[in-house]
Amino acid sequence: RALAVLAGASGEGLPLAGIPARWYVWTTGVIGRKSVRGENGELRMKVLLVQPRQVRRAGFRAGFRTMAVVEPLGLEMVAGALRGEHQVKLVDMLPGVDLDAAVTKFSPDVCGISCSFTVDVPETLRVAHAVKSLKPSCFVFVGGHHASLNPHDFAVPHIDAVAAGEGEAVAPALVRALAAGDDPAGVKGL
């Protein structure tokens, strides 16, 4: 499954390839201060998906993750799986992106953070702490290859759950459970 169209900050559909924007915003439904309701009155959650990036250290130029910047395809797949039911914003933490401003402006109910590589763990923990500090009621979960293989790395107070396996299957079930007020512990893959 591939995503065909993303919506830019203006809300216009843009082709996936060649989007210069640093923020990708899915527009679904009416934007509100809290969760939003869909056309049939069903509860929609505001879901922020974050792709952390390694912070370059002064004078350090080696390493795959510091030299290569790849599209956050895993999170785009998760966003596609959530899009029909919830309002979703994807923030790719490229240089110059202000996470605090994104969290404050969007005010998410749920935040999913990708951690696919071991070298991303410290930045993932920093992002989770920042989100929870700005919005304590936000449910923060981490997914990705590293999170699936080493979930104990994320056993910290500012992370509520770890999604193991395919995020596009786990995230919709998790967000549906949270929207309904159900216990997320029953979600397969957490």
mmCIF file of C-alpha atoms in Angstrom:
data_model
loop_
_atom_site.group_PDB
_atom_site.id
_atom_site.type_symbol
_atom_site.label_atom_id
_atom_site.label_comp_id
_atom_site.label_asym_id
_atom_site.label_seq_id
_atom_site.Cartn_x
_atom_site.Cartn_y
_atom_site.Cartn_z
ATOM 1 C CA ARG A 1 0.000 0.000 0.000
ATOM 2 C CA ALA A 2 1.338 3.413 -0.889
ATOM 3 C CA LEU A 3 0.059 6.853 -0.114
ATOM 4 C CA ALA A 4 -0.948 8.749 -3.202
ATOM 5 C CA VAL A 5 -1.656 12.236 -1.900
ATOM 6 C CA LEU A 6 -0.657 14.293 1.096
ATOM 7 C CA ALA A 7 -2.224 17.562 2.076
ATOM 8 C CA GLY A 8 0.055 20.540 2.560
ATOM 9 C CA ALA A 9 -0.394 23.215 5.185
ATOM 10 C CA SER A 10 -2.842 24.929 2.834
ATOM 11 C CA GLY A 11 -4.969 21.770 2.738
ATOM 12 C CA GLU A 12 -4.498 21.288 -0.999
ATOM 13 C CA GLY A 13 -3.679 17.794 -2.233
ATOM 14 C CA LEU A 14 -0.061 17.451 -3.303
ATOM 15 C CA PRO A 15 1.661 14.542 -5.036
ATOM 16 C CA LEU A 16 3.802 12.558 -2.614
ATOM 17 C CA ALA A 17 7.026 12.894 -4.601
ATOM 18 C CA GLY A 18 8.915 16.156 -4.472
ATOM 19 C CA ILE A 19 7.085 17.849 -1.614
ATOM 20 C CA PRO A 20 9.490 20.501 -0.341
ATOM 21 C CA ALA A 21 7.496 21.208 2.819
ATOM 22 C CA ARG A 22 8.920 20.124 6.143
ATOM 23 C CA TRP A 23 5.509 19.450 7.626
ATOM 24 C CA TYR A 24 2.989 17.098 6.153
ATOM 25 C CA VAL A 25 -0.556 17.676 7.341
ATOM 26 C CA TRP A 26 -3.453 15.333 6.746
ATOM 27 C CA THR A 27 -6.679 17.298 6.721
ATOM 28 C CA THR A 28 -9.709 15.282 7.757
ATOM 29 C CA GLY A 29 -12.754 16.877 9.275
ATOM 30 C CA VAL A 30 -13.236 20.009 11.287
ATOM 31 C CA ILE A 31 -10.357 21.253 13.387
ATOM 32 C CA GLY A 32 -11.255 21.868 17.028
ATOM 33 C CA ARG A 33 -9.556 22.546 20.352
ATOM 34 C CA LYS A 34 -10.011 18.942 21.471
ATOM 35 C CA SER A 35 -10.944 15.873 19.486
ATOM 36 C CA VAL A 36 -13.161 16.432 16.459
ATOM 37 C CA ARG A 37 -16.285 14.610 15.351
ATOM 38 C CA GLY A 38 -16.705 13.044 11.947
ATOM 39 C CA GLU A 39 -19.670 13.293 9.603
ATOM 40 C CA ASN A 40 -21.612 10.613 11.510
ATOM 41 C CA GLY A 41 -20.794 12.080 14.916
ATOM 42 C CA GLU A 42 -18.090 9.513 15.680
ATOM 43 C CA LEU A 43 -15.237 10.746 17.815
ATOM 44 C CA ARG A 44 -12.050 11.597 15.973
ATOM 45 C CA MET A 45 -8.756 12.001 17.749
ATOM 46 C CA LYS A 46 -5.956 14.424 16.923
ATOM 47 C CA VAL A 47 -2.907 12.262 16.233
ATOM 48 C CA LEU A 48 0.607 13.677 15.901
ATOM 49 C CA LEU A 49 3.176 11.385 14.275
ATOM 50 C CA VAL A 50 6.833 12.354 14.740
ATOM 51 C CA GLN A 51 9.933 11.206 12.858
ATOM 52 C CA PRO A 52 12.931 12.084 15.059
ATOM 53 C CA ARG A 53 16.246 12.848 13.384
ATOM 54 C CA GLN A 54 19.715 12.440 14.805
ATOM 55 C CA VAL A 55 21.246 15.657 16.004
ATOM 56 C CA ARG A 56 24.586 16.229 14.305
ATOM 57 C CA ARG A 57 27.427 16.748 16.710
ATOM 58 C CA ALA A 58 29.997 19.406 15.871
ATOM 59 C CA GLY A 59 32.870 17.908 13.903
ATOM 60 C CA PHE A 60 31.209 14.481 13.507
ATOM 61 C CA ARG A 61 30.470 13.696 9.864
ATOM 62 C CA ALA A 62 30.324 9.880 9.710
ATOM 63 C CA GLY A 63 27.370 7.556 10.104
ATOM 64 C CA PHE A 64 24.477 6.594 7.857
ATOM 65 C CA ARG A 65 21.775 8.453 9.799
ATOM 66 C CA THR A 66 23.745 11.706 9.863
ATOM 67 C CA MET A 67 24.456 11.661 6.121
ATOM 68 C CA ALA A 68 21.243 10.181 4.681
ATOM 69 C CA VAL A 69 17.808 11.667 5.132
ATOM 70 C CA VAL A 70 15.079 9.289 4.045
ATOM 71 C CA GLU A 71 11.338 9.778 3.657
ATOM 72 C CA PRO A 72 9.434 8.727 6.825
ATOM 73 C CA LEU A 73 7.556 6.027 4.879
ATOM 74 C CA GLY A 74 6.632 4.000 7.963
ATOM 75 C CA LEU A 75 4.875 6.967 9.548
ATOM 76 C CA GLU A 76 3.261 7.857 6.228
ATOM 77 C CA MET A 77 1.796 4.337 6.168
ATOM 78 C CA VAL A 78 0.502 4.807 9.724
ATOM 79 C CA ALA A 79 -0.958 8.196 8.751
ATOM 80 C CA GLY A 80 -2.704 6.567 5.790
ATOM 81 C CA ALA A 81 -4.200 3.910 8.073
ATOM 82 C CA LEU A 82 -5.519 6.582 10.485
ATOM 83 C CA ARG A 83 -6.602 9.159 7.929
ATOM 84 C CA GLY A 84 -10.211 8.084 7.440
ATOM 85 C CA GLU A 85 -11.023 8.114 11.141
ATOM 86 C CA HIS A 86 -8.846 10.768 12.738
ATOM 87 C CA GLN A 87 -7.134 14.086 12.172
ATOM 88 C CA VAL A 88 -3.432 13.336 11.628
ATOM 89 C CA LYS A 89 -0.332 15.525 11.399
ATOM 90 C CA LEU A 90 3.106 14.152 10.548
ATOM 91 C CA VAL A 91 6.137 16.132 11.704
ATOM 92 C CA ASP A 92 9.485 15.162 10.222
ATOM 93 C CA MET A 93 12.133 16.623 12.547
ATOM 94 C CA LEU A 94 14.399 18.002 9.845
ATOM 95 C CA PRO A 95 16.628 20.958 10.798
ATOM 96 C CA GLY A 96 14.557 24.051 11.497
ATOM 97 C CA VAL A 97 11.352 22.244 12.515
ATOM 98 C CA ASP A 98 10.009 23.421 15.872
ATOM 99 C CA LEU A 99 8.439 20.482 17.734
ATOM 100 C CA ASP A 100 7.226 22.643 20.616
ATOM 101 C CA ALA A 101 5.324 24.907 18.217
ATOM 102 C CA ALA A 102 3.813 21.910 16.405
ATOM 103 C CA VAL A 103 2.595 20.339 19.661
ATOM 104 C CA THR A 104 1.263 23.619 21.005
ATOM 105 C CA LYS A 105 -0.573 24.533 17.799
ATOM 106 C CA PHE A 106 -1.983 21.063 16.972
ATOM 107 C CA SER A 107 -2.662 20.026 20.606
ATOM 108 C CA PRO A 108 -2.678 16.255 19.961
ATOM 109 C CA ASP A 109 -4.655 13.669 21.910
ATOM 110 C CA VAL A 110 -2.200 10.961 20.813
ATOM 111 C CA CYS A 111 1.433 11.102 19.677
ATOM 112 C CA GLY A 112 3.208 8.279 17.869
ATOM 113 C CA ILE A 113 6.989 8.437 17.536
ATOM 114 C CA SER A 114 9.039 6.282 15.176
ATOM 115 C CA CYS A 115 12.242 4.640 16.412
ATOM 116 C CA SER A 116 13.636 2.289 13.818
ATOM 117 C CA PHE A 117 17.347 2.394 14.667
ATOM 118 C CA THR A 118 19.224 2.043 17.959
ATOM 119 C CA VAL A 119 21.011 5.341 17.326
ATOM 120 C CA ASP A 120 17.592 7.060 17.350
ATOM 121 C CA VAL A 121 16.728 6.047 20.927
ATOM 122 C CA PRO A 122 18.073 9.177 22.706
ATOM 123 C CA GLU A 123 16.298 11.545 20.295
ATOM 124 C CA THR A 124 13.095 9.482 20.510
ATOM 125 C CA LEU A 125 13.176 9.744 24.305
ATOM 126 C CA ARG A 126 13.807 13.500 24.055
ATOM 127 C CA VAL A 127 10.836 13.953 21.688
ATOM 128 C CA ALA A 128 8.565 11.894 23.960
ATOM 129 C CA HIS A 129 9.608 13.937 26.995
ATOM 130 C CA ALA A 130 9.015 17.212 25.141
ATOM 131 C CA VAL A 131 5.532 16.160 23.985
ATOM 132 C CA LYS A 132 4.506 14.926 27.436
ATOM 133 C CA SER A 133 5.878 18.107 29.061
ATOM 134 C CA LEU A 134 3.868 20.335 26.728
ATOM 135 C CA LYS A 135 0.697 18.227 26.781
ATOM 136 C CA PRO A 136 0.618 15.873 29.812
ATOM 137 C CA SER A 137 -2.759 14.393 28.807
ATOM 138 C CA CYS A 138 -1.404 13.284 25.409
ATOM 139 C CA PHE A 139 -1.053 9.499 25.052
ATOM 140 C CA VAL A 140 2.504 8.932 23.777
ATOM 141 C CA PHE A 141 3.521 5.693 22.092
ATOM 142 C CA VAL A 142 6.651 4.577 20.251
ATOM 143 C CA GLY A 143 6.890 2.158 17.331
ATOM 144 C CA GLY A 144 9.389 1.062 14.701
ATOM 145 C CA HIS A 145 11.986 -1.676 14.327
ATOM 146 C CA HIS A 146 14.020 -0.810 17.411
ATOM 147 C CA ALA A 147 10.909 -0.336 19.543
ATOM 148 C CA SER A 148 9.629 -3.753 18.418
ATOM 149 C CA LEU A 149 12.925 -5.490 19.199
ATOM 150 C CA ASN A 150 13.835 -3.648 22.420
ATOM 151 C CA PRO A 151 10.652 -2.254 24.001
ATOM 152 C CA HIS A 152 12.326 -2.062 27.423
ATOM 153 C CA ASP A 153 14.384 0.911 26.136
ATOM 154 C CA PHE A 154 11.160 2.942 26.306
ATOM 155 C CA ALA A 155 10.019 1.987 29.818
ATOM 156 C CA VAL A 156 10.025 5.597 31.001
ATOM 157 C CA PRO A 157 7.253 7.696 32.581
ATOM 158 C CA HIS A 158 6.749 9.911 29.518
ATOM 159 C CA ILE A 159 5.977 6.996 27.162
ATOM 160 C CA ASP A 160 2.607 5.310 27.643
ATOM 161 C CA ALA A 161 3.017 2.327 25.299
ATOM 162 C CA VAL A 162 5.236 0.618 22.737
ATOM 163 C CA ALA A 163 3.732 -0.651 19.501
ATOM 164 C CA ALA A 164 5.391 -3.848 18.309
ATOM 165 C CA GLY A 165 5.031 -5.029 14.737
ATOM 166 C CA GLU A 166 3.206 -3.268 11.928
ATOM 167 C CA GLY A 167 2.256 0.244 13.013
ATOM 168 C CA GLU A 168 -0.454 0.572 10.384
ATOM 169 C CA ALA A 169 -2.301 -2.271 12.148
ATOM 170 C CA VAL A 170 -1.552 -1.360 15.773
ATOM 171 C CA ALA A 171 -2.047 2.434 15.626
ATOM 172 C CA PRO A 172 -5.662 2.446 14.320
ATOM 173 C CA ALA A 173 -6.715 -0.109 16.949
ATOM 174 C CA LEU A 174 -4.954 1.863 19.676
ATOM 175 C CA VAL A 175 -6.443 5.223 18.686
ATOM 176 C CA ARG A 176 -9.935 3.681 18.331
ATOM 177 C CA ALA A 177 -9.627 2.240 21.843
ATOM 178 C CA LEU A 178 -8.497 5.578 23.261
ATOM 179 C CA ALA A 179 -11.317 7.450 21.456
ATOM 180 C CA ALA A 180 -13.875 5.023 22.892
ATOM 181 C CA GLY A 181 -12.416 5.305 26.396
ATOM 182 C CA ASP A 182 -11.388 1.629 26.371
ATOM 183 C CA ASP A 183 -8.283 0.265 28.075
ATOM 184 C CA PRO A 184 -5.483 0.260 25.488
ATOM 185 C CA ALA A 185 -3.868 -2.721 27.230
ATOM 186 C CA GLY A 186 -6.215 -4.958 25.252
ATOM 187 C CA VAL A 187 -4.879 -3.726 21.897
ATOM 188 C CA LYS A 188 -2.976 -6.457 20.067
ATOM 189 C CA GLY A 189 0.622 -5.398 19.432
ATOM 190 C CA LEU A 190 1.067 -3.105 22.450
#
